[in-house]
Amino acid sequence: MLRRQFCFLTTTILLFDLTLGFYLPGLAPVNFCPSSPTDVSCETEVKVYVNRLNSIETALPYEYNHFDFCPTPEKEESPVENLGQVVFGERIRPSVYKFSFGQNFTDRAACESRKYKVNADDKRKLQTILDGIKKNYKHHWIIDNMPVTWCRTLADDPSKKVCEPGFPIGCYTKQNKNVDCPLSYEKLEKDTHYLFNYAHITIQYHPKENDWGNQANKLPEGAGRLVGASIELDSVDFSVKGKRVPMALPEKIDKEFAITYKYGVTFIVNSNTKWSSRWDYILNSTPHTEIQWFSILNSVVIVIFLTGMTAMILLRNLHKDIARYNQMDNSEEAQEEFGWKLVHGDVFRAPRKGMFLSLLLGSGVQIFFMTMITLVFACLGFLSPANRGALMTCALVLYVCLGTPAGYVSARIYKLFGGEKWKSNVILTALLSPGIVFGIFFILNLVLWSLGSSAAIPFGTLVALLGLWLGISVPLTFVGAYFGFKKRVIDLPVRTNQIPRQIPIMSFYTRPLPGIIMGGILPFGCIFIQLFFILNSIWSHQMYYMFGFLFLVFIILIITCSETTILLCYFHLCAEDYHWWWRSFLTSGSTAFYFFLYCIYYYVSRLEMEGFASAFIYFGYSFIMMFICFLLTGTIGFFSCFWFVTKIYGSVKVD
Ligand SMILES: *[C@@H]1O[C@H](CO)[C@@H](O)[C@H](O)[C@H]1NC(C)=O
């Protein structure tokens, strides 16, 4: 499956490459040669890039240079990052780790030893490393656009080997020394920080093949493409001569000491893995396919159950109702109207706060199309984890470009409600929902910035985001609204009476609030397993790549949201309660409420975050996600209910 996606991807890139001279950066294969050939481009040096460090125990990532490791070379430029990477807090820098392709070595010093004297400045530097070890911060190194993986056998089950695309700074011996510290020393001290200052990188490469295109035969002997990079860690105090001692960090500096970082490299030939499928093993190292199928099965069962129920209730009752309503031609019998037909003179009565509802609907439509198109692109393989930050960039750009449908829908709905303040409508559609998201994002950024975290986006990017919003999205919304207002009011099947009808007293089940609260349960039930993986990818830094599943779940979410809303809407109309506009939005929108509850549950049960700052960041981002989910699900519910109500009242005769 994955392989096919990549095939598709590479052919598409090739097409782009041929026609437009354009390709997605980082996704074209790079050839490596032991010596530089004259007439064909081939890299001789393998460079390691370092990303920001993060931890599942805090929500605050830090740049590599926040810690006192070998400082990144200032002269070299950092690779260009796309918007999505910057917004998501990735900070990729060149590093001092670089070496010639194809040459094994060990014990090469990475930089001059870092010396620590008895002074406040060095004390602070040491403290950041100690804190980093204690909070379990992880390095993320990148070689040839691939994450460097760290594999180890589990201490409690030596037959199992786990690999992850990140590795710790060091280890702290707290309870079980040998479990806490995967080091090969006989004796480790208790309650000690050991630093991993020796890294041995193993690089697998696929040797040159003749089907690599017409340039391949020009490549020298021994050329290849990198298909895997892994790392082994060790802790060695190089200042002790003659015997091997682990590098234990002192809690306090009472005498001068130095840390030396060294590394080694081994190149291994791997003819079995192709460059195009080199990501498979990283992605397969987190085997969740079974759970994914379970998740789909779970959602499908809910959908079948719900569809069955909806079909049974609606088809049976509705058909009977409509047949009966239409039989009662004239006069006497018509007086004995009952059920939902009774409210025909009120069902399209404009709601209170119609302006606000139309704003939410406009933004909801924008988010709906953004999600839909992003997922389609993701399914086609354009947004795989190999293409860093592409998912977020795609979503942001789409959101900005989809201002037109937002303005259009908001304007048409507002016009339907008989609103007259069309200027406010247009401006608020363009500013309200994005403003809420941007406002929260800005506050979170201030907090991150004050804490020196790398997740704080730079001022330039903030301005760029503002520019995208105010410079592109807002004008596009105005264009949409212009066309929306120019169109005639949406045709409704029945006319609204002058005087509003009294709504009878409701039983518990038909009262608004219980209906709204119940409405979100089933849609949430369909998505919560996927949510687990999505939250994992955001907060536990696991890769998310099963977009096929996600797309399926999105479709299922649309179906369940519509069906529950239609069903509850029907019950309410039968109970002669015609306030359905807002209720339909809130019924399915309450999925977001469950989503937020789930975020709380995830925080408590899955994460080990400590401190107010982390919690603030976590819940800030959760709130943004909840708001987006609310707009999305609410809009789905509203439009399905609108369609349903128009349909049923269109099929009965009203004099
Ligand atoms: C590097 O080490 C690997 C594994 O020991 C070996 O297979 C390979 O031939 C070595 N390469 C060179 C250039 O010595």
XYZ file of C-alpha atoms and ligand atoms in Angstrom:
669
model
C 0.000 0.000 0.000
C 2.617 2.423 1.176
C 4.955 1.326 -1.542
C 2.334 2.000 -4.155
C 1.747 5.455 -2.751
C 5.408 6.224 -2.995
C 5.521 4.879 -6.520
C 2.697 7.173 -7.409
C 4.441 9.968 -5.642
C 7.743 9.484 -7.368
C 6.127 9.280 -10.784
C 4.194 12.447 -10.092
C 7.346 14.167 -8.965
C 9.100 12.959 -12.078
C 6.307 14.390 -14.182
C 6.557 17.710 -12.383
C 10.278 17.563 -12.710
C 10.104 17.021 -16.438
C 7.374 19.502 -17.210
C 7.944 22.333 -14.796
C 11.430 21.772 -13.525
C 9.942 21.614 -10.065
C 9.994 18.926 -7.432
C 9.072 18.608 -3.816
C 12.243 19.185 -1.827
C 13.558 16.226 0.110
C 11.581 13.694 -1.861
C 13.916 13.186 -4.781
C 16.619 10.577 -4.236
C 20.126 11.808 -3.507
C 23.085 9.795 -4.769
C 26.170 9.460 -2.597
C 29.644 8.691 -3.925
C 32.922 7.833 -2.206
C 34.702 10.285 -4.490
C 33.324 13.180 -6.430
C 32.643 12.379 -10.104
C 33.229 15.100 -12.666
C 30.176 15.110 -14.909
C 27.301 14.079 -12.659
C 26.081 15.489 -9.368
C 26.767 13.224 -6.432
C 27.226 13.981 -2.751
C 30.406 12.833 -1.058
C 29.617 14.121 2.404
C 26.854 12.834 4.659
C 25.548 15.577 6.906
C 23.614 15.120 10.090
C 20.946 17.726 10.831
C 19.600 18.213 14.311
C 16.008 19.089 15.079
C 14.539 20.551 18.250
C 14.417 18.301 21.293
C 11.115 17.343 22.825
C 9.701 15.197 25.552
C 6.414 13.514 26.329
C 6.740 14.843 29.849
C 6.388 18.457 28.834
C 4.709 20.395 26.047
C 7.772 22.607 25.617
C 10.249 21.650 22.900
C 13.664 23.330 22.871
C 16.136 24.077 20.147
C 19.333 22.060 19.985
C 21.440 25.005 21.099
C 19.327 25.536 24.188
C 21.390 22.690 25.612
C 25.135 22.869 25.889
C 26.029 20.152 23.384
C 28.455 20.711 20.530
C 27.141 24.050 19.214
C 25.775 24.004 15.683
C 28.102 25.631 13.157
C 27.108 29.265 12.761
C 28.414 29.740 9.250
C 26.296 27.066 7.642
C 22.763 27.943 6.761
C 19.846 26.015 8.180
C 17.703 24.217 5.633
C 14.682 26.187 4.485
C 11.595 25.179 6.409
C 8.040 25.386 5.189
C 5.248 27.128 7.047
C 3.887 23.908 8.518
C 7.234 22.977 10.033
C 7.692 26.374 11.610
C 4.167 26.475 12.996
C 4.608 22.971 14.385
C 7.818 23.960 16.155
C 10.386 22.093 14.060
C 13.772 23.774 14.019
C 16.265 21.940 11.846
C 19.899 23.036 12.105
C 23.127 21.801 10.573
C 25.368 20.009 13.059
C 29.031 19.310 13.628
C 28.412 15.666 12.779
C 29.420 15.140 9.156
C 31.533 12.540 7.409
C 32.604 11.130 4.082
C 30.363 8.587 2.426
C 31.556 4.978 2.678
C 34.277 5.419 5.296
C 34.016 3.692 8.640
C 35.586 5.241 11.703
C 35.281 5.343 15.468
C 36.168 7.723 18.259
C 36.213 10.944 16.294
C 35.762 14.017 18.473
C 32.686 15.974 17.431
C 33.911 19.271 18.802
C 36.296 20.642 21.387
C 35.572 19.366 24.867
C 32.961 21.401 26.702
C 34.613 22.683 29.854
C 32.720 23.478 33.023
C 34.267 25.751 35.615
C 32.994 26.750 39.020
C 30.886 29.722 37.976
C 27.242 30.614 37.614
C 27.171 30.539 33.836
C 28.582 27.030 33.556
C 26.355 25.915 36.397
C 23.329 27.027 34.401
C 24.577 25.243 31.277
C 25.063 22.013 33.182
C 21.661 22.397 34.773
C 19.886 22.503 31.383
C 21.473 19.158 30.506
C 20.571 17.656 33.874
C 16.985 18.887 33.515
C 16.875 17.589 29.962
C 17.907 14.125 31.133
C 15.496 14.119 34.035
C 12.561 15.259 31.893
C 13.443 12.702 29.229
C 14.083 15.093 26.356
C 14.857 13.386 23.080
C 17.209 14.214 20.247
C 15.863 14.081 16.714
C 18.625 13.746 14.194
C 18.086 13.702 10.464
C 20.302 12.161 7.819
C 19.327 12.548 4.168
C 15.824 13.616 5.253
C 15.370 10.413 7.291
C 15.014 10.271 11.044
C 17.905 8.542 12.805
C 16.330 5.679 14.717
C 17.403 4.330 18.070
C 16.819 0.634 18.632
C 17.198 -1.264 21.854
C 16.111 -4.532 23.351
C 13.633 -4.162 26.140
C 15.190 -4.786 29.543
C 12.226 -6.781 30.808
C 11.862 -8.822 27.634
C 15.202 -9.258 25.828
C 13.568 -11.000 22.867
C 11.762 -7.800 21.858
C 13.462 -4.999 20.027
C 11.912 -1.565 19.720
C 13.016 1.262 17.487
C 12.014 4.888 17.686
C 12.887 7.959 15.651
C 14.545 9.798 18.513
C 16.953 9.125 21.329
C 17.496 10.450 24.843
C 20.189 12.858 25.990
C 21.181 10.567 28.786
C 19.659 8.522 31.529
C 18.969 8.857 35.215
C 19.316 5.836 37.456
C 16.349 6.046 39.692
C 14.808 2.697 40.544
C 16.163 -0.145 38.500
C 19.593 0.930 37.323
C 19.893 -1.326 34.315
C 16.371 -0.678 33.071
C 16.677 3.080 33.441
C 20.067 3.097 31.776
C 20.645 0.862 28.760
C 24.422 0.893 29.269
C 26.822 -2.015 29.192
C 28.562 -1.253 32.473
C 28.532 -3.726 35.317
C 28.170 -1.145 38.013
C 26.156 2.041 37.804
C 25.653 4.436 40.656
C 22.188 5.085 41.984
C 20.510 8.502 41.532
C 23.049 9.599 38.956
C 22.733 11.328 35.592
C 24.679 9.573 32.859
C 25.188 11.482 29.633
C 25.185 9.720 26.277
C 28.232 11.430 24.842
C 29.231 8.720 22.409
C 27.095 8.088 19.330
C 27.732 5.365 16.835
C 25.774 5.855 13.634
C 25.095 2.957 11.307
C 24.130 3.905 7.795
C 22.648 1.434 5.363
C 22.912 2.162 1.706
C 21.593 0.586 -1.420
C 24.444 0.147 -3.893
C 24.246 1.693 -7.328
C 21.877 0.084 -9.803
C 21.708 0.610 -13.503
C 18.012 1.419 -13.603
C 18.524 4.681 -11.718
C 18.157 6.665 -14.887
C 20.571 7.562 -17.634
C 23.003 9.171 -15.208
C 23.538 5.960 -13.252
C 26.378 4.543 -15.328
C 28.340 7.747 -14.817
C 28.350 7.224 -11.048
C 31.625 5.779 -9.750
C 32.000 2.362 -8.155
C 30.725 2.226 -4.599
C 28.039 4.848 -5.086
C 24.689 4.357 -3.422
C 21.565 5.799 -1.895
C 20.908 5.889 1.820
C 18.097 3.623 2.974
C 18.473 3.612 6.729
C 20.210 5.339 9.604
C 20.317 4.125 13.174
C 22.251 5.088 16.249
C 23.751 3.355 19.240
C 24.520 5.321 22.352
C 27.159 5.020 24.982
C 28.377 6.973 27.938
C 32.162 7.181 28.272
C 34.267 9.521 30.376
C 37.138 10.215 27.996
C 39.123 12.148 30.600
C 39.813 8.939 32.482
C 42.713 7.215 30.779
C 43.334 3.524 30.839
C 39.938 2.234 31.849
C 36.402 2.579 30.623
C 34.168 4.608 32.938
C 30.692 5.980 32.268
C 30.231 9.739 31.947
C 28.393 10.622 35.138
C 27.374 14.256 35.480
C 27.878 15.908 38.869
C 24.848 17.574 40.426
C 26.995 20.546 41.396
C 30.252 21.793 39.966
C 32.762 21.676 42.804
C 35.754 21.187 40.546
C 36.455 21.782 36.909
C 35.539 19.027 34.499
C 35.001 18.513 30.776
C 32.648 16.610 28.518
C 33.937 15.243 25.247
C 31.468 14.263 22.557
C 32.687 11.603 20.167
C 31.114 9.574 17.450
C 31.733 6.815 14.960
C 30.148 5.632 11.736
C 29.692 2.308 9.975
C 28.432 1.963 6.445
C 26.602 -1.234 5.597
C 25.425 -2.403 2.197
C 21.719 -3.195 2.080
C 20.611 -4.448 -1.325
C 17.182 -5.569 -0.146
C 15.681 -2.196 0.686
C 14.880 0.128 -2.174
C 15.183 3.875 -1.768
C 11.476 4.284 -2.527
C 10.487 2.021 0.353
C 13.042 3.186 2.880
C 10.374 4.725 5.060
C 8.502 1.456 5.443
C 10.542 0.128 8.308
C 10.227 3.323 10.302
C 6.507 3.417 9.806
C 6.127 -0.312 10.360
C 7.998 -0.155 13.634
C 4.788 1.180 15.136
C 2.415 -1.571 14.071
C -1.066 -0.290 14.686
C -2.769 -1.714 11.635
C -4.787 -4.167 13.708
C -6.120 -1.480 15.987
C -6.880 0.608 12.927
C -9.009 -2.153 11.472
C -10.715 -2.529 14.799
C -11.376 1.186 14.792
C -12.907 1.041 11.339
C -14.999 -1.970 12.308
C -16.202 -0.151 15.402
C -17.185 2.872 13.344
C -18.855 0.786 10.660
C -20.945 -1.030 13.262
C -22.090 2.305 14.662
C -22.938 3.558 11.199
C -24.897 0.435 10.272
C -26.785 0.546 13.536
C -27.570 4.206 13.140
C -28.477 3.978 9.485
C -30.747 1.044 10.228
C -32.468 2.974 12.957
C -32.787 6.117 10.887
C -34.113 4.200 7.933
C -36.616 2.297 10.037
C -37.979 5.290 11.861
C -37.941 7.754 9.029
C -39.085 5.537 6.204
C -41.886 3.951 8.192
C -43.211 6.983 9.980
C -42.403 9.597 7.466
C -43.994 7.754 4.587
C -47.099 7.166 6.629
C -47.159 10.802 7.701
C -46.722 12.168 4.234
C -49.271 9.808 2.739
C -51.791 10.756 5.394
C -51.140 14.466 5.142
C -51.598 14.390 1.427
C -54.794 12.294 1.606
C -56.552 14.827 3.747
C -57.466 16.992 0.829
C -59.806 19.651 1.974
C -61.936 21.096 4.658
C -62.850 19.215 7.792
C -60.114 16.686 8.050
C -57.464 19.280 7.510
C -58.366 20.742 10.871
C -57.059 17.643 12.582
C -53.473 18.136 11.608
C -50.951 16.559 13.868
C -47.238 15.954 14.292
C -44.597 17.839 12.408
C -46.962 19.211 9.799
C -48.520 21.384 12.496
C -45.482 23.583 12.669
C -45.242 24.238 8.937
C -45.952 27.889 9.490
C -43.048 28.244 11.895
C -40.468 25.765 10.805
C -38.594 28.293 8.712
C -38.985 31.149 11.152
C -35.582 32.844 11.362
C -33.707 31.982 14.553
C -32.545 34.407 17.154
C -28.913 35.423 16.730
C -29.108 34.432 13.083
C -26.057 36.542 12.352
C -23.924 34.521 14.717
C -25.189 31.219 13.334
C -24.441 32.258 9.772
C -20.895 33.224 10.785
C -20.284 29.837 12.353
C -21.687 28.105 9.275
C -19.445 30.069 6.950
C -16.348 29.139 8.937
C -17.577 25.570 9.272
C -17.848 25.191 5.508
C -14.342 26.565 5.151
C -12.996 24.005 7.596
C -15.024 21.206 6.057
C -13.512 21.709 2.613
C -10.074 22.242 4.068
C -10.244 18.906 5.897
C -11.702 17.108 2.921
C -9.117 18.299 0.399
C -6.206 17.844 2.804
C -7.288 14.269 3.429
C -7.582 13.558 -0.283
C -4.051 14.862 -0.838
C -2.829 12.875 2.142
C -4.424 9.692 0.797
C -2.664 10.197 -2.508
C 0.606 10.190 -0.596
C 1.579 13.815 -1.038
C 1.659 14.540 2.665
C 3.523 11.527 4.033
C 5.859 12.028 6.985
C 8.762 11.942 4.518
C 7.596 15.304 3.322
C 8.102 17.201 6.546
C 5.517 19.770 7.532
C 3.596 19.290 4.294
C 0.356 18.323 6.013
C 0.212 21.442 8.120
C 1.308 23.679 5.244
C -1.325 22.178 2.974
C -4.063 22.652 5.567
C -3.077 26.256 6.240
C -2.844 27.212 2.588
C -6.158 25.537 1.814
C -7.824 27.315 4.707
C -6.616 30.640 3.442
C -7.724 29.915 -0.119
C -11.162 28.703 0.942
C -12.305 32.080 2.201
C -14.671 32.377 -0.753
C -17.029 29.507 0.148
C -17.074 30.791 3.731
C -18.205 34.247 2.673
C -20.683 32.846 0.177
C -22.376 30.443 2.587
C -22.448 32.933 5.421
C -24.018 35.569 3.179
C -26.660 33.274 1.742
C -27.703 31.917 5.115
C -27.776 35.405 6.578
C -29.937 36.585 3.718
C -32.247 33.631 4.278
C -32.634 34.709 7.901
C -33.690 38.125 6.643
C -30.642 39.837 8.084
C -29.929 43.354 6.966
C -26.587 44.174 8.532
C -24.725 42.634 5.669
C -21.576 44.666 6.205
C -21.151 43.349 9.731
C -21.864 39.878 8.418
C -19.085 40.018 5.846
C -16.512 41.490 8.185
C -17.324 39.161 11.053
C -17.233 36.087 8.803
C -13.741 37.017 7.755
C -12.520 37.890 11.228
C -14.405 36.106 13.993
C -13.503 32.398 13.864
C -9.976 32.819 12.517
C -9.574 35.618 15.046
C -10.487 33.342 17.940
C -8.007 30.707 16.767
C -5.306 33.255 16.059
C -5.871 34.983 19.388
C -5.436 31.786 21.389
C -2.480 30.824 19.246
C -0.923 34.214 19.912
C -1.336 33.928 23.677
C 0.146 30.416 23.652
C 3.011 31.754 21.636
C 3.678 34.480 24.170
C 3.883 31.863 26.900
C 6.163 29.610 24.827
C 8.298 32.578 23.912
C 8.686 33.694 27.512
C 9.823 30.164 28.383
C 12.375 30.150 25.581
C 10.783 27.149 23.901
C 11.455 26.467 20.246
C 7.740 25.937 19.671
C 7.291 29.705 19.825
C 7.085 30.737 16.220
C 9.390 33.543 15.134
C 8.009 37.030 14.723
C 8.461 36.879 10.949
C 6.296 33.792 10.663
C 3.646 35.369 12.843
C 3.570 38.342 10.509
C 3.432 35.979 7.526
C 0.440 34.182 9.045
C -1.283 37.497 9.697
C -0.484 38.494 6.118
C -2.000 35.292 4.740
C -5.108 35.845 6.771
C -5.652 39.567 6.248
C -4.098 39.786 2.803
C -5.579 36.714 1.119
C -8.265 35.044 3.214
C -10.185 38.216 4.091
C -10.434 39.576 0.511
C -11.459 36.116 -0.724
C -14.191 36.039 1.903
C -15.416 39.418 0.664
C -15.586 38.085 -2.885
C -17.600 35.070 -1.714
C -19.933 37.247 0.314
C -20.496 39.545 -2.663
C -21.728 36.670 -4.782
C -23.694 35.243 -1.865
C -25.625 38.455 -1.320
C -26.169 38.972 -5.025
C -27.980 35.646 -5.370
C -31.711 35.394 -4.708
C -32.877 34.170 -1.315
C -32.941 30.367 -1.019
C -36.377 28.983 -1.988
C -38.277 27.520 0.921
C -41.152 25.062 0.423
C -43.540 26.614 2.966
C -44.353 30.136 4.040
C -43.882 31.381 7.574
C -46.897 32.647 9.524
C -47.049 36.101 11.031
C -47.595 34.976 14.585
C -45.305 32.388 16.179
C -46.917 29.238 17.510
C -46.786 28.282 21.130
C -44.458 25.364 21.772
C -46.033 22.731 24.029
C -44.249 21.701 27.210
C -41.583 19.156 26.409
C -40.953 15.818 27.987
C -37.412 15.229 29.227
C -36.231 13.544 26.048
C -37.471 16.191 23.705
C -36.104 19.079 25.694
C -33.239 20.785 23.870
C -30.316 20.114 26.188
C -30.595 16.308 26.553
C -30.957 16.034 22.789
C -27.861 18.122 22.200
C -25.816 16.162 24.712
C -26.929 12.829 23.274
C -26.270 13.993 19.736
C -22.500 13.984 20.064
C -22.073 10.525 21.542
C -22.338 8.430 18.400
C -20.176 10.595 16.135
C -17.580 10.716 18.871
C -17.797 6.944 19.256
C -16.756 6.638 15.625
C -13.682 8.792 15.840
C -12.185 8.304 19.267
C -9.725 5.561 18.301
C -8.362 7.735 15.509
C -8.211 10.608 17.945
C -5.917 8.546 20.098
C -3.446 8.223 17.228
C -3.751 11.852 16.279
C -3.101 13.003 19.833
C -0.215 10.535 19.994
C 1.321 12.073 16.944
C 1.019 15.562 18.373
C 2.006 15.011 21.979
C 3.882 11.710 22.062
C 5.751 12.447 18.844
C 4.780 9.297 17.036
C 4.345 9.441 13.327
C 0.901 9.473 11.861
C 0.614 8.204 8.351
C -2.545 6.114 8.017
C -4.432 8.715 6.068
C -6.479 6.125 4.202
C -8.036 5.099 7.487
C -8.447 8.682 8.538
C -10.276 9.513 5.341
C -12.647 6.603 5.867
C -13.280 7.716 9.421
C -13.958 11.244 8.215
C -16.628 9.957 5.831
C -18.103 7.914 8.662
C -18.099 10.996 10.869
C -20.053 12.915 8.242
C -22.623 10.123 8.003
C -23.110 9.739 11.751
C -23.298 13.469 12.348
C -25.976 13.852 9.681
C -28.009 10.861 10.760
C -28.114 11.665 14.457
C -29.026 15.255 13.736
C -31.775 14.317 11.299
C -33.199 11.767 13.692
C -33.263 14.111 16.671
C -34.568 16.910 14.480
C -37.475 14.699 13.408
C -38.352 13.860 17.003
C -38.353 17.493 17.968
C -40.508 18.509 15.033
C -42.980 15.745 15.908
C -43.106 17.209 19.388
C -44.047 20.497 17.704
C -40.803 22.179 18.670
C -39.675 24.114 15.627
C -36.495 25.726 16.938
C -34.257 23.494 14.883
C -31.721 25.879 13.334
C -29.442 26.323 16.290
C -30.248 22.941 17.735
C -29.138 21.049 14.667
C -25.814 22.878 14.776
C -25.333 22.193 18.457
C -26.523 18.581 18.310
C -23.689 17.344 16.166
C -21.397 20.116 17.353
C -21.484 18.587 20.812
C -19.068 15.978 19.418
C -16.450 18.641 20.132
C -17.452 18.647 23.781
C -16.697 14.915 23.996
C -13.520 15.547 22.079
C -12.400 17.941 24.780
C -13.299 15.463 27.505
C -11.180 12.931 25.671
C -8.279 15.385 25.572
C -8.527 15.687 29.356
C -8.597 11.920 29.685
C -5.585 11.617 27.396
C -3.691 14.209 29.401
C -4.350 12.412 32.650
C -3.855 8.846 31.505
C -1.278 8.989 28.725
C 0.983 11.909 29.343
C 3.246 12.512 32.264
C 3.348 16.242 31.842
C 4.182 18.299 34.842
C 3.928 21.962 35.563
C 1.457 24.687 34.839
C 3.144 25.845 31.637
C 2.812 22.461 29.952
C -0.805 22.127 31.000
C -1.554 25.606 29.733
C -0.008 24.860 26.345
C -1.699 21.470 26.124
C -5.155 22.761 26.913
C -4.679 25.831 24.789
C -4.015 23.708 21.736
C -6.776 21.292 22.726
C -9.169 24.212 22.879
C -8.221 25.302 19.372
C -8.773 21.761 18.106
C -12.086 21.568 19.920
C -13.249 24.809 18.362
C -12.348 23.588 14.886
C -14.085 20.283 15.547
C -17.159 22.170 16.805
C -17.400 24.250 13.639
C -16.873 21.204 11.444
C -19.350 18.825 13.057
C -21.892 21.556 13.741
C -21.928 22.595 10.120
C -22.368 19.015 8.938
C -25.337 18.621 11.280
C -26.914 21.898 10.269
C -26.811 21.306 6.549
C -28.081 17.749 6.737
C -30.961 18.885 8.902
C -31.664 21.814 6.593
C -31.794 19.436 3.659
C -34.080 17.074 5.579
C -36.523 19.758 6.695
C -36.712 21.263 3.221
C -37.369 17.808 1.795
C -40.153 16.776 4.155
C -41.999 20.069 4.071
C -41.576 20.118 0.326
C -43.403 16.829 0.002
C -46.585 17.764 1.851
C -49.325 19.975 0.540
C -49.917 23.061 2.601
C -52.668 25.477 1.723
C 32.561 -0.765 7.251
O 32.118 -1.710 8.202
C 31.183 -2.657 7.699
C 30.719 -3.523 8.842
O 31.751 -3.922 9.662
C 31.839 -3.483 6.604
O 30.929 -4.393 6.080
C 32.313 -2.528 5.528
O 32.984 -3.227 4.516
C 33.231 -1.454 6.103
N 33.526 -0.497 5.060
C 34.758 -0.092 4.777
C 34.931 0.890 3.681
O 35.699 -0.501 5.389
